[in-house]
PDB file of C-alpha atoms in Angstrom:
ATOM      1  CA  MET A   1     128.646 107.411  92.047  1.00 97.00           C
ATOM      2  CA  MET A   2     128.958 107.628  88.451  1.00 98.00           C
ATOM      3  CA  PHE A   3     128.300 105.412  85.678  1.00 98.00           C
ATOM      4  CA  TYR A   4     129.899 105.809  82.062  1.00 98.00           C
ATOM      5  CA  ASN A   5     129.578 104.127  78.634  1.00 98.00           C
ATOM      6  CA  VAL A   6     132.713 104.796  77.382  1.00 98.00           C
ATOM      7  CA  GLU A   7     132.176 103.591  73.672  1.00 97.00           C
ATOM      8  CA  ASN A   8     134.252 100.666  72.756  1.00 96.00           C
ATOM      9  CA  LEU A   9     137.524 101.293  74.649  1.00 97.00           C
ATOM     10  CA  PHE A  10     139.951  98.669  73.101  1.00 96.00           C
ATOM     11  CA  PRO A  11     143.855  98.264  73.288  1.00 95.00           C
ATOM     12  CA  PRO A  12     145.872  99.706  70.234  1.00 94.00           C
ATOM     13  CA  ASP A  13     145.301  97.637  67.252  1.00 91.00           C
ATOM     14  CA  PRO A  14     148.526  95.725  65.848  1.00 88.00           C
ATOM     15  CA  PRO A  15     149.450  96.876  62.614  1.00 80.00           C
ATOM     16  CA  SER A  16     147.519  94.993  59.791  1.00 76.00           C
ATOM     17  CA  LEU A  17     149.020  93.395  56.727  1.00 73.00           C
ATOM     18  CA  HIS A  18     146.368  94.936  54.455  1.00 75.00           C
ATOM     19  CA  LYS A  19     144.448  97.911  54.908  1.00 70.00           C
ATOM     20  CA  PHE A  20     141.305  95.888  54.650  1.00 71.00           C
ATOM     21  CA  ASP A  21     142.140  93.089  57.259  1.00 75.00           C
ATOM     22  CA  PRO A  22     139.693  93.226  60.158  1.00 81.00           C
ATOM     23  CA  THR A  23     140.839  94.457  63.379  1.00 84.00           C
ATOM     24  CA  PRO A  24     140.428  93.158  66.782  1.00 85.00           C
ATOM     25  CA  SER A  25     138.943  96.578  67.762  1.00 89.00           C
ATOM     26  CA  GLY A  26     136.858  96.868  64.519  1.00 88.00           C
ATOM     27  CA  LEU A  27     137.748 100.322  64.354  1.00 90.00           C
ATOM     28  CA  ARG A  28     139.614 102.107  61.893  1.00 88.00           C
ATOM     29  CA  GLY A  29     142.977 103.472  62.451  1.00 91.00           C
ATOM     30  CA  TRP A  30     143.013 102.716  66.217  1.00 94.00           C
ATOM     31  CA  ASN A  31     146.628 103.071  67.081  1.00 95.00           C
ATOM     32  CA  ASN A  32     148.318 104.007  70.160  1.00 96.00           C
ATOM     33  CA  TYR A  33     147.970 108.012  69.793  1.00 97.00           C
ATOM     34  CA  ARG A  34     144.214 107.355  69.363  1.00 97.00           C
ATOM     35  CA  TYR A  35     144.302 104.936  72.339  1.00 97.00           C
ATOM     36  CA  ASN A  36     146.470 106.992  74.444  1.00 97.00           C
ATOM     37  CA  ASN A  37     144.291 110.081  74.189  1.00 97.00           C
ATOM     38  CA  LYS A  38     141.220 108.519  74.771  1.00 98.00           C
ATOM     39  CA  LEU A  39     142.373 107.181  78.203  1.00 98.00           C
ATOM     40  CA  PHE A  40     143.560 110.901  78.778  1.00 97.00           C
ATOM     41  CA  LYS A  41     140.685 112.202  77.981  1.00 97.00           C
ATOM     42  CA  ILE A  42     138.208 109.584  80.124  1.00 98.00           C
ATOM     43  CA  ALA A  43     140.529 110.247  83.382  1.00 97.00           C
ATOM     44  CA  TYR A  44     139.797 114.047  82.945  1.00 96.00           C
ATOM     45  CA  VAL A  45     136.207 113.280  82.627  1.00 97.00           C
ATOM     46  CA  PHE A  46     136.661 111.559  86.182  1.00 97.00           C
ATOM     47  CA  ASP A  47     138.814 114.912  87.620  1.00 95.00           C
ATOM     48  CA  TRP A  48     136.024 117.182  86.041  1.00 96.00           C
ATOM     49  CA  VAL A  49     133.312 115.337  88.011  1.00 97.00           C
ATOM     50  CA  ALA A  50     135.143 115.865  91.238  1.00 96.00           C
ATOM     51  CA  GLU A  51     135.473 119.400  90.409  1.00 95.00           C
ATOM     52  CA  ALA A  52     131.835 119.640  89.901  1.00 95.00           C
ATOM     53  CA  TYR A  53     130.661 117.740  93.066  1.00 94.00           C
ATOM     54  CA  GLY A  54     133.604 118.465  95.099  1.00 94.00           C
ATOM     55  CA  VAL A  55     134.787 114.934  95.716  1.00 94.00           C
ATOM     56  CA  HIS A  56     136.013 112.121  93.419  1.00 95.00           C
ATOM     57  CA  PRO A  57     133.958 109.355  92.575  1.00 96.00           C
ATOM     58  CA  MET A  58     133.517 106.411  95.380  1.00 96.00           C
ATOM     59  CA  ILE A  59     132.143 104.122  92.701  1.00 97.00           C
ATOM     60  CA  ILE A  60     132.410 104.065  88.887  1.00 98.00           C
ATOM     61  CA  GLY A  61     130.420 101.315  86.569  1.00 98.00           C
ATOM     62  CA  LEU A  62     131.921 101.270  83.305  1.00 98.00           C
ATOM     63  CA  SER A  63     130.708  99.500  80.134  1.00 98.00           C
ATOM     64  CA  GLU A  64     132.077  98.992  76.739  1.00 97.00           C
ATOM     65  CA  ILE A  65     135.452  97.800  78.297  1.00 97.00           C
ATOM     66  CA  SER A  66     137.416  95.114  76.129  1.00 96.00           C
ATOM     67  CA  SER A  67     139.915  93.769  78.827  1.00 95.00           C
ATOM     68  CA  SER A  68     141.901  94.209  82.058  1.00 97.00           C
ATOM     69  CA  LYS A  69     144.620  95.919  79.956  1.00 97.00           C
ATOM     70  CA  VAL A  70     142.605  98.857  79.285  1.00 98.00           C
ATOM     71  CA  LEU A  71     141.718  99.322  83.202  1.00 98.00           C
ATOM     72  CA  ASP A  72     145.309  98.844  84.015  1.00 98.00           C
ATOM     73  CA  ASP A  73     146.209 101.517  81.726  1.00 98.00           C
ATOM     74  CA  LEU A  74     143.554 103.966  82.808  1.00 98.00           C
ATOM     75  CA  THR A  75     143.868 103.475  86.564  1.00 97.00           C
ATOM     76  CA  GLN A  76     147.543 104.382  86.264  1.00 97.00           C
ATOM     77  CA  ILE A  77     147.103 107.787  84.952  1.00 97.00           C
ATOM     78  CA  GLU A  78     148.717 110.450  87.092  1.00 95.00           C
ATOM     79  CA  ILE A  79     145.651 112.382  87.442  1.00 95.00           C
ATOM     80  CA  LEU A  80     143.718 109.617  89.267  1.00 95.00           C
ATOM     81  CA  GLU A  81     146.428 109.517  91.849  1.00 94.00           C
ATOM     82  CA  ASN A  82     146.568 105.613  91.997  1.00 95.00           C
ATOM     83  CA  ARG A  83     143.034 105.830  93.563  1.00 96.00           C
ATOM     84  CA  TYR A  84     140.907 103.405  91.979  1.00 98.00           C
ATOM     85  CA  ASP A  85     141.078  99.070  92.057  1.00 98.00           C
ATOM     86  CA  TYR A  86     138.939  97.718  89.586  1.00 98.00           C
ATOM     87  CA  ILE A  87     137.041  94.322  88.971  1.00 98.00           C
ATOM     88  CA  HIS A  88     136.416  93.033  85.762  1.00 98.00           C
ATOM     89  CA  PHE A  89     135.429  89.801  84.001  1.00 96.00           C
ATOM     90  CA  ASN A  90     135.970  88.406  80.505  1.00 93.00           C
ATOM     91  CA  SER A  91     132.254  87.815  78.876  1.00 91.00           C
ATOM     92  CA  LEU A  92     131.013  85.936  75.853  1.00 87.00           C
ATOM     93  CA  ASP A  93     129.776  89.171  74.300  1.00 87.00           C
ATOM     94  CA  GLU A  94     130.339  88.701  70.371  1.00 84.00           C
ATOM     95  CA  ARG A  95     131.996  92.545  70.077  1.00 86.00           C
ATOM     96  CA  GLY A  96     134.406  91.482  72.961  1.00 89.00           C
ATOM     97  CA  VAL A  97     132.862  94.574  75.388  1.00 94.00           C
ATOM     98  CA  ASP A  98     132.317  93.954  79.115  1.00 96.00           C
ATOM     99  CA  THR A  99     131.319  95.704  82.233  1.00 97.00           C
ATOM    100  CA  ALA A 100     133.282  96.886  84.925  1.00 98.00           C
ATOM    101  CA  LEU A 101     133.700  98.467  88.159  1.00 98.00           C
ATOM    102  CA  LEU A 102     136.261 101.428  89.629  1.00 98.00           C
ATOM    103  CA  PHE A 103     136.081 101.833  93.274  1.00 98.00           C
ATOM    104  CA  ASP A 104     138.015 104.188  95.856  1.00 97.00           C
ATOM    105  CA  ARG A 105     140.078 101.693  97.928  1.00 95.00           C
ATOM    106  CA  SER A 106     140.530 103.965 100.778  1.00 95.00           C
ATOM    107  CA  LYS A 107     136.205 103.899 100.919  1.00 95.00           C
ATOM    108  CA  VAL A 108     135.113 100.770  99.678  1.00 97.00           C
ATOM    109  CA  GLU A 109     135.821  97.241 100.727  1.00 97.00           C
ATOM    110  CA  VAL A 110     135.094  94.447  98.023  1.00 97.00           C
ATOM    111  CA  LEU A 111     133.581  91.533  99.890  1.00 98.00           C
ATOM    112  CA  HIS A 112     132.623  89.352  96.585  1.00 97.00           C
ATOM    113  CA  ALA A 113     132.436  89.805  93.050  1.00 98.00           C
ATOM    114  CA  GLU A 114     131.408  87.490  90.111  1.00 97.00           C
ATOM    115  CA  PRO A 115     129.802  88.024  86.668  1.00 97.00           C
ATOM    116  CA  ILE A 116     126.143  86.704  85.791  1.00 96.00           C
ATOM    117  CA  THR A 117     126.063  85.042  82.294  1.00 93.00           C
ATOM    118  CA  PHE A 118     122.773  84.646  80.636  1.00 90.00           C
ATOM    119  CA  LEU A 119     122.345  81.996  77.620  1.00 81.00           C
ATOM    120  CA  PHE A 120     119.504  81.971  75.629  1.00 78.00           C
ATOM    121  CA  GLU A 121     118.367  78.990  73.357  1.00 70.00           C
ATOM    122  CA  ILE A 122     118.977  79.185  69.740  1.00 63.00           C
ATOM    123  CA  ASP A 123     115.967  76.509  68.718  1.00 60.00           C
ATOM    124  CA  ASP A 124     113.602  74.661  70.884  1.00 55.00           C
ATOM    125  CA  ASN A 125     114.055  71.395  68.816  1.00 55.00           C
ATOM    126  CA  VAL A 126     118.187  72.140  68.927  1.00 54.00           C
ATOM    127  CA  ASP A 127     120.395  71.733  71.939  1.00 55.00           C
ATOM    128  CA  GLU A 128     122.541  74.335  71.543  1.00 57.00           C
ATOM    129  CA  TYR A 129     122.810  77.659  73.089  1.00 54.00           C
ATOM    130  CA  ILE A 130     124.192  81.111  72.113  1.00 62.00           C
ATOM    131  CA  ASP A 131     125.197  84.325  74.307  1.00 55.00           C
ATOM    132  CA  THR A 132     125.485  87.437  72.778  1.00 65.00           C
ATOM    133  CA  THR A 133     125.186  89.506  75.826  1.00 80.00           C
ATOM    134  CA  ARG A 134     127.460  91.464  78.004  1.00 90.00           C
ATOM    135  CA  ASP A 135     127.280  89.398  81.772  1.00 95.00           C
ATOM    136  CA  VAL A 136     126.248  91.348  84.674  1.00 97.00           C
ATOM    137  CA  LEU A 137     129.046  92.193  86.952  1.00 98.00           C
ATOM    138  CA  TRP A 138     127.527  91.841  90.697  1.00 98.00           C
ATOM    139  CA  VAL A 139     130.146  93.115  93.250  1.00 98.00           C
ATOM    140  CA  LYS A 140     129.216  93.014  97.057  1.00 98.00           C
ATOM    141  CA  THR A 141     130.960  96.006  98.967  1.00 97.00           C
ATOM    142  CA  LYS A 142     130.832  97.072 102.565  1.00 96.00           C
ATOM    143  CA  ILE A 143     130.336 101.123 102.792  1.00 92.00           C
ATOM    144  CA  ASN A 144     130.477 102.576 106.378  1.00 86.00           C
ATOM    145  CA  SER A 145     129.735  99.438 107.855  1.00 88.00           C
ATOM    146  CA  LYS A 146     126.897  98.716 105.638  1.00 91.00           C
ATOM    147  CA  ILE A 147     126.899  96.274 103.065  1.00 95.00           C
ATOM    148  CA  ILE A 148     125.742  97.611  99.123  1.00 97.00           C
ATOM    149  CA  ASN A 149     125.792  95.487  95.928  1.00 98.00           C
ATOM    150  CA  TYR A 150     126.193  96.638  92.915  1.00 98.00           C
ATOM    151  CA  PHE A 151     124.957  95.323  89.648  1.00 98.00           C
ATOM    152  CA  VAL A 152     126.809  96.685  86.672  1.00 98.00           C
ATOM    153  CA  LEU A 153     124.633  96.072  83.366  1.00 97.00           C
ATOM    154  CA  HIS A 154     124.866  96.811  79.810  1.00 97.00           C
ATOM    155  CA  LEU A 155     121.751  95.157  78.304  1.00 96.00           C
ATOM    156  CA  PRO A 156     121.109  93.890  74.760  1.00 92.00           C
ATOM    157  CA  SER A 157     120.535  96.831  72.148  1.00 89.00           C
ATOM    158  CA  LYS A 158     117.506  97.940  70.318  1.00 84.00           C
ATOM    159  CA  ARG A 159     119.039  97.132  66.856  1.00 79.00           C
ATOM    160  CA  LYS A 160     117.081  95.260  64.107  1.00 76.00           C
ATOM    161  CA  HIS A 161     113.413  96.224  65.232  1.00 79.00           C
ATOM    162  CA  ASP A 162     114.325  95.322  68.598  1.00 82.00           C
ATOM    163  CA  VAL A 163     114.755  91.628  68.478  1.00 85.00           C
ATOM    164  CA  ASN A 164     116.550  91.476  71.988  1.00 87.00           C
ATOM    165  CA  LYS A 165     113.677  92.931  74.221  1.00 92.00           C
ATOM    166  CA  ALA A 166     112.770  89.459  75.553  1.00 91.00           C
ATOM    167  CA  LYS A 167     116.579  89.196  76.905  1.00 92.00           C
ATOM    168  CA  ARG A 168     116.402  92.636  78.159  1.00 94.00           C
ATOM    169  CA  ASP A 169     113.253  91.556  79.884  1.00 95.00           C
ATOM    170  CA  TYR A 170     114.562  88.140  81.159  1.00 94.00           C
ATOM    171  CA  ILE A 171     117.698  89.730  82.432  1.00 96.00           C
ATOM    172  CA  LEU A 172     115.749  92.419  84.164  1.00 97.00           C
ATOM    173  CA  ASN A 173     113.782  89.683  85.766  1.00 96.00           C
ATOM    174  CA  SER A 174     116.550  87.712  87.220  1.00 96.00           C
ATOM    175  CA  ILE A 175     118.043  90.595  88.651  1.00 97.00           C
ATOM    176  CA  LYS A 176     115.144  91.995  90.220  1.00 97.00           C
ATOM    177  CA  ASN A 177     114.356  88.655  91.808  1.00 96.00           C
ATOM    178  CA  LYS A 178     118.080  88.683  93.107  1.00 97.00           C
ATOM    179  CA  ALA A 179     117.516  92.072  94.435  1.00 97.00           C
ATOM    180  CA  ASP A 180     114.602  91.076  96.122  1.00 97.00           C
ATOM    181  CA  GLU A 181     116.336  88.099  97.955  1.00 96.00           C
ATOM    182  CA  LEU A 182     119.307  90.772  99.060  1.00 97.00           C
ATOM    183  CA  VAL A 183     116.968  93.549 100.312  1.00 95.00           C
ATOM    184  CA  SER A 184     114.928  91.290 102.399  1.00 94.00           C
ATOM    185  CA  GLU A 185     118.428  90.368 104.012  1.00 94.00           C
ATOM    186  CA  LYS A 186     118.790  93.989 104.899  1.00 92.00           C
ATOM    187  CA  GLU A 187     121.503  94.456 102.146  1.00 95.00           C
ATOM    188  CA  ALA A 188     121.491  97.586 100.129  1.00 97.00           C
ATOM    189  CA  VAL A 189     121.184  97.204  96.136  1.00 98.00           C
ATOM    190  CA  ILE A 190     122.180  99.627  93.184  1.00 98.00           C
ATOM    191  CA  LEU A 191     121.676  99.022  89.613  1.00 98.00           C
ATOM    192  CA  CYS A 192     123.500 101.097  87.283  1.00 98.00           C
ATOM    193  CA  GLY A 193     124.507 100.816  83.298  1.00 98.00           C
ATOM    194  CA  ASP A 194     123.125 100.990  79.895  1.00 98.00           C
ATOM    195  CA  PHE A 195     119.848  99.444  79.894  1.00 97.00           C
ATOM    196  CA  ASN A 196     119.116 100.104  76.453  1.00 96.00           C
ATOM    197  CA  GLU A 197     115.642 101.245  77.777  1.00 96.00           C
ATOM    198  CA  ASN A 198     114.510 104.687  78.838  1.00 97.00           C
ATOM    199  CA  PRO A 199     113.265 105.433  82.245  1.00 97.00           C
ATOM    200  CA  ASN A 200     109.593 105.026  81.425  1.00 96.00           C
ATOM    201  CA  ASP A 201     109.853 101.937  79.319  1.00 96.00           C
ATOM    202  CA  GLU A 202     107.746  99.413  80.985  1.00 95.00           C
ATOM    203  CA  SER A 203     110.220  96.794  81.928  1.00 95.00           C
ATOM    204  CA  LEU A 204     112.322  99.551  83.814  1.00 97.00           C
ATOM    205  CA  LEU A 205     108.989 100.640  85.400  1.00 97.00           C
ATOM    206  CA  LYS A 206     108.432  97.021  86.517  1.00 96.00           C
ATOM    207  CA  MET A 207     111.530  97.230  88.569  1.00 97.00           C
ATOM    208  CA  GLU A 208     110.226  99.511  91.061  1.00 96.00           C
ATOM    209  CA  LYS A 209     107.935  96.468  92.610  1.00 95.00           C
ATOM    210  CA  THR A 210     108.462  93.175  93.792  1.00 93.00           C
ATOM    211  CA  ASP A 211     105.826  90.655  92.136  1.00 90.00           C
ATOM    212  CA  GLU A 212     104.295  90.932  95.489  1.00 93.00           C
ATOM    213  CA  GLY A 213     103.902  94.595  95.066  1.00 92.00           C
ATOM    214  CA  ASN A 214     106.281  96.104  97.497  1.00 93.00           C
ATOM    215  CA  ASP A 215     108.630  98.856  97.127  1.00 94.00           C
ATOM    216  CA  LEU A 216     111.832  97.794  95.786  1.00 96.00           C
ATOM    217  CA  PHE A 217     113.937 100.414  93.498  1.00 97.00           C
ATOM    218  CA  ILE A 218     113.553 104.049  93.003  1.00 96.00           C
ATOM    219  CA  ASN A 219     114.614 105.157  89.810  1.00 97.00           C
ATOM    220  CA  PRO A 220     115.573 109.049  90.028  1.00 97.00           C
ATOM    221  CA  PHE A 221     115.831 108.922  86.240  1.00 98.00           C
ATOM    222  CA  LYS A 222     112.282 109.229  85.439  1.00 97.00           C
ATOM    223  CA  GLU A 223     112.017 112.904  86.124  1.00 97.00           C
ATOM    224  CA  LEU A 224     115.379 113.718  84.342  1.00 97.00           C
ATOM    225  CA  PHE A 225     113.926 112.013  81.059  1.00 97.00           C
ATOM    226  CA  HIS A 226     110.875 113.818  81.481  1.00 96.00           C
ATOM    227  CA  ARG A 227     112.972 117.277  82.016  1.00 96.00           C
ATOM    228  CA  LYS A 228     114.670 116.077  78.607  1.00 96.00           C
ATOM    229  CA  GLN A 229     117.681 115.301  80.243  1.00 96.00           C
ATOM    230  CA  PHE A 230     119.340 112.847  77.944  1.00 97.00           C
ATOM    231  CA  SER A 231     122.731 110.776  77.911  1.00 98.00           C
ATOM    232  CA  THR A 232     122.707 109.606  74.439  1.00 97.00           C
ATOM    233  CA  PHE A 233     121.022 110.160  70.961  1.00 96.00           C
ATOM    234  CA  HIS A 234     119.976 108.018  67.957  1.00 92.00           C
ATOM    235  CA  PHE A 235     119.257 110.354  64.871  1.00 88.00           C
ATOM    236  CA  HIS A 236     116.940 112.836  66.096  1.00 88.00           C
ATOM    237  CA  ASP A 237     115.915 110.913  69.305  1.00 93.00           C
ATOM    238  CA  GLY A 238     117.233 112.047  72.813  1.00 95.00           C
ATOM    239  CA  LEU A 239     117.605 108.799  74.832  1.00 97.00           C
ATOM    240  CA  LEU A 240     118.337 108.403  78.497  1.00 98.00           C
ATOM    241  CA  PHE A 241     119.726 104.889  78.556  1.00 98.00           C
ATOM    242  CA  ASP A 242     122.072 105.235  81.035  1.00 98.00           C
ATOM    243  CA  GLN A 243     120.634 105.477  84.581  1.00 98.00           C
ATOM    244  CA  PHE A 244     121.004 104.342  88.385  1.00 98.00           C
ATOM    245  CA  LEU A 245     118.396 102.302  90.374  1.00 98.00           C
ATOM    246  CA  VAL A 246     118.517 102.431  94.272  1.00 98.00           C
ATOM    247  CA  SER A 247     117.012 100.169  96.434  1.00 97.00           C
ATOM    248  CA  LYS A 248     114.293 101.397  99.229  1.00 94.00           C
ATOM    249  CA  ASN A 249     117.066 101.297 101.569  1.00 92.00           C
ATOM    250  CA  PHE A 250     118.354 104.537 100.698  1.00 94.00           C
ATOM    251  CA  THR A 251     115.427 106.625 101.436  1.00 91.00           C
ATOM    252  CA  ASP A 252     115.298 104.862 104.800  1.00 88.00           C
ATOM    253  CA  SER A 253     115.742 107.409 107.530  1.00 81.00           C
ATOM    254  CA  ASP A 254     118.249 105.115 109.473  1.00 85.00           C
ATOM    255  CA  PHE A 255     120.424 104.168 106.613  1.00 90.00           C
ATOM    256  CA  GLN A 256     124.263 105.874 106.621  1.00 88.00           C
ATOM    257  CA  LEU A 257     123.897 106.875 103.052  1.00 91.00           C
ATOM    258  CA  GLN A 258     120.652 109.030 102.045  1.00 93.00           C
ATOM    259  CA  PHE A 259     120.126 109.206  98.417  1.00 95.00           C
ATOM    260  CA  GLN A 260     120.035 112.910  97.389  1.00 96.00           C
ATOM    261  CA  GLU A 261     120.177 113.763  93.852  1.00 96.00           C
ATOM    262  CA  ALA A 262     120.600 111.999  89.998  1.00 98.00           C
ATOM    263  CA  HIS A 263     122.489 114.124  87.203  1.00 97.00           C
ATOM    264  CA  VAL A 264     123.496 113.574  83.656  1.00 98.00           C
ATOM    265  CA  PHE A 265     127.107 114.894  83.498  1.00 98.00           C
ATOM    266  CA  ASN A 266     126.833 116.777  80.045  1.00 96.00           C
ATOM    267  CA  HIS A 267     129.426 119.207  80.683  1.00 93.00           C
ATOM    268  CA  GLN A 268     130.235 121.664  77.681  1.00 93.00           C
ATOM    269  CA  LYS A 269     133.747 119.945  77.358  1.00 93.00           C
ATOM    270  CA  LEU A 270     132.320 116.375  77.026  1.00 96.00           C
ATOM    271  CA  SER A 271     130.036 118.207  74.128  1.00 95.00           C
ATOM    272  CA  SER A 272     130.326 118.186  70.224  1.00 94.00           C
ATOM    273  CA  TRP A 273     132.195 121.442  68.742  1.00 89.00           C
ATOM    274  CA  ASP A 274     129.808 121.012  65.687  1.00 88.00           C
ATOM    275  CA  ARG A 275     126.904 123.414  65.865  1.00 84.00           C
ATOM    276  CA  LYS A 276     124.860 120.838  63.799  1.00 86.00           C
ATOM    277  CA  PHE A 277     125.409 118.428  67.086  1.00 88.00           C
ATOM    278  CA  GLN A 278     125.296 121.082  69.670  1.00 87.00           C
ATOM    279  CA  GLY A 279     124.215 119.481  73.146  1.00 90.00           C
ATOM    280  CA  ARG A 280     125.345 115.855  72.116  1.00 96.00           C
ATOM    281  CA  PRO A 281     128.258 114.027  73.482  1.00 97.00           C
ATOM    282  CA  PHE A 282     131.647 114.476  71.480  1.00 97.00           C
ATOM    283  CA  ARG A 283     132.150 111.008  70.321  1.00 96.00           C
ATOM    284  CA  THR A 284     135.157 108.953  69.565  1.00 97.00           C
ATOM    285  CA  TYR A 285     134.064 107.607  66.263  1.00 96.00           C
ATOM    286  CA  ALA A 286     131.017 108.383  63.857  1.00 92.00           C
ATOM    287  CA  GLY A 287     130.784 105.368  62.001  1.00 88.00           C
ATOM    288  CA  THR A 288     134.405 104.799  60.591  1.00 88.00           C
ATOM    289  CA  ARG A 289     135.387 108.629  60.802  1.00 92.00           C
ATOM    290  CA  TYR A 290     137.737 109.180  63.676  1.00 95.00           C
ATOM    291  CA  LEU A 291     136.458 112.272  65.768  1.00 95.00           C
ATOM    292  CA  GLY A 292     139.068 112.041  68.609  1.00 96.00           C
ATOM    293  CA  GLY A 293     136.008 112.896  71.353  1.00 96.00           C
ATOM    294  CA  TYR A 294     135.219 111.180  74.811  1.00 97.00           C
ATOM    295  CA  SER A 295     132.213 108.887  74.257  1.00 97.00           C
ATOM    296  CA  ASP A 296     128.575 108.905  72.455  1.00 97.00           C
ATOM    297  CA  HIS A 297     127.329 108.763  76.050  1.00 98.00           C
ATOM    298  CA  TYR A 298     127.559 111.325  78.738  1.00 98.00           C
ATOM    299  CA  PRO A 299     128.181 109.867  82.107  1.00 98.00           C
ATOM    300  CA  VAL A 300     125.438 109.821  84.680  1.00 98.00           C
ATOM    301  CA  ILE A 301     125.713 110.620  88.667  1.00 98.00           C
ATOM    302  CA  THR A 302     123.961 109.960  92.078  1.00 97.00           C
ATOM    303  CA  GLU A 303     124.889 112.009  94.972  1.00 97.00           C
ATOM    304  CA  PHE A 304     124.476 110.495  98.141  1.00 95.00           C
ATOM    305  CA  ARG A 305     124.802 112.009 101.913  1.00 93.00           C
ATOM    306  CA  LYS A 306     126.606 110.273 104.748  1.00 88.00           C
ATOM    307  CA  LYS A 307     124.789 110.570 107.967  1.00 82.00           C
TER     308      LYS A 307
END
């Protein structure tokens, strides 16, 4: 299973009347050539993952998806062999980017899907609300006769001195409570996404236990972060915001899917050619400058063994 923040995947912008007109994507010069180049690059990432692990990802969580159109175009690329269907809902995010889930239709049965929206009050004295977050995508699936719930997240960023921390904490606590209910009903749960938190941050450490102190989630990315495995960078800081958390079911001896390992897929082909940025993702844009790369994040992978 795989998660990938694909960095602003928008359809091509229509021609502007003036070079300073704002564009739907917010990107400079985002045309058909650059769009198709990015789609093919992302498709090849999926294929390189299959080469590395001997099998195509069964589930792929995505973030920074602007619309169903880009998923239609992506899943129809020939190299993917019409393997994937997708689930996507438009959210109220201020930048117009959402989460989505690709799934291998030959292996995964979707039972239910819905977006979970979070509204935050502007002011206690004003009866108005604002939502500047991406929805959390919830998909209930059946795999090998077992029910597995996926939550795909892209939590609010740490910009402006981390003004969004309270929102991230609230969303995570809400999802934890929902996951606790599902696990108590003998259903497995996987969280994947860009958490905008490192694995050792307090809010993610709290996800490992229920409010009653019972085991709930395992975060295998803690060990990767300790070993300085990073999925993205901010100036000089390596970050591991992209993670999977798996419910305790996946370590139970009688469960049909057994968790094995987690990885940051920092393949050389996905990395910057610039020696100054060696070991970092080869991104599509640096500010307004087009670089032509894949994304400013590496994908992350979790491996499971079928009993």
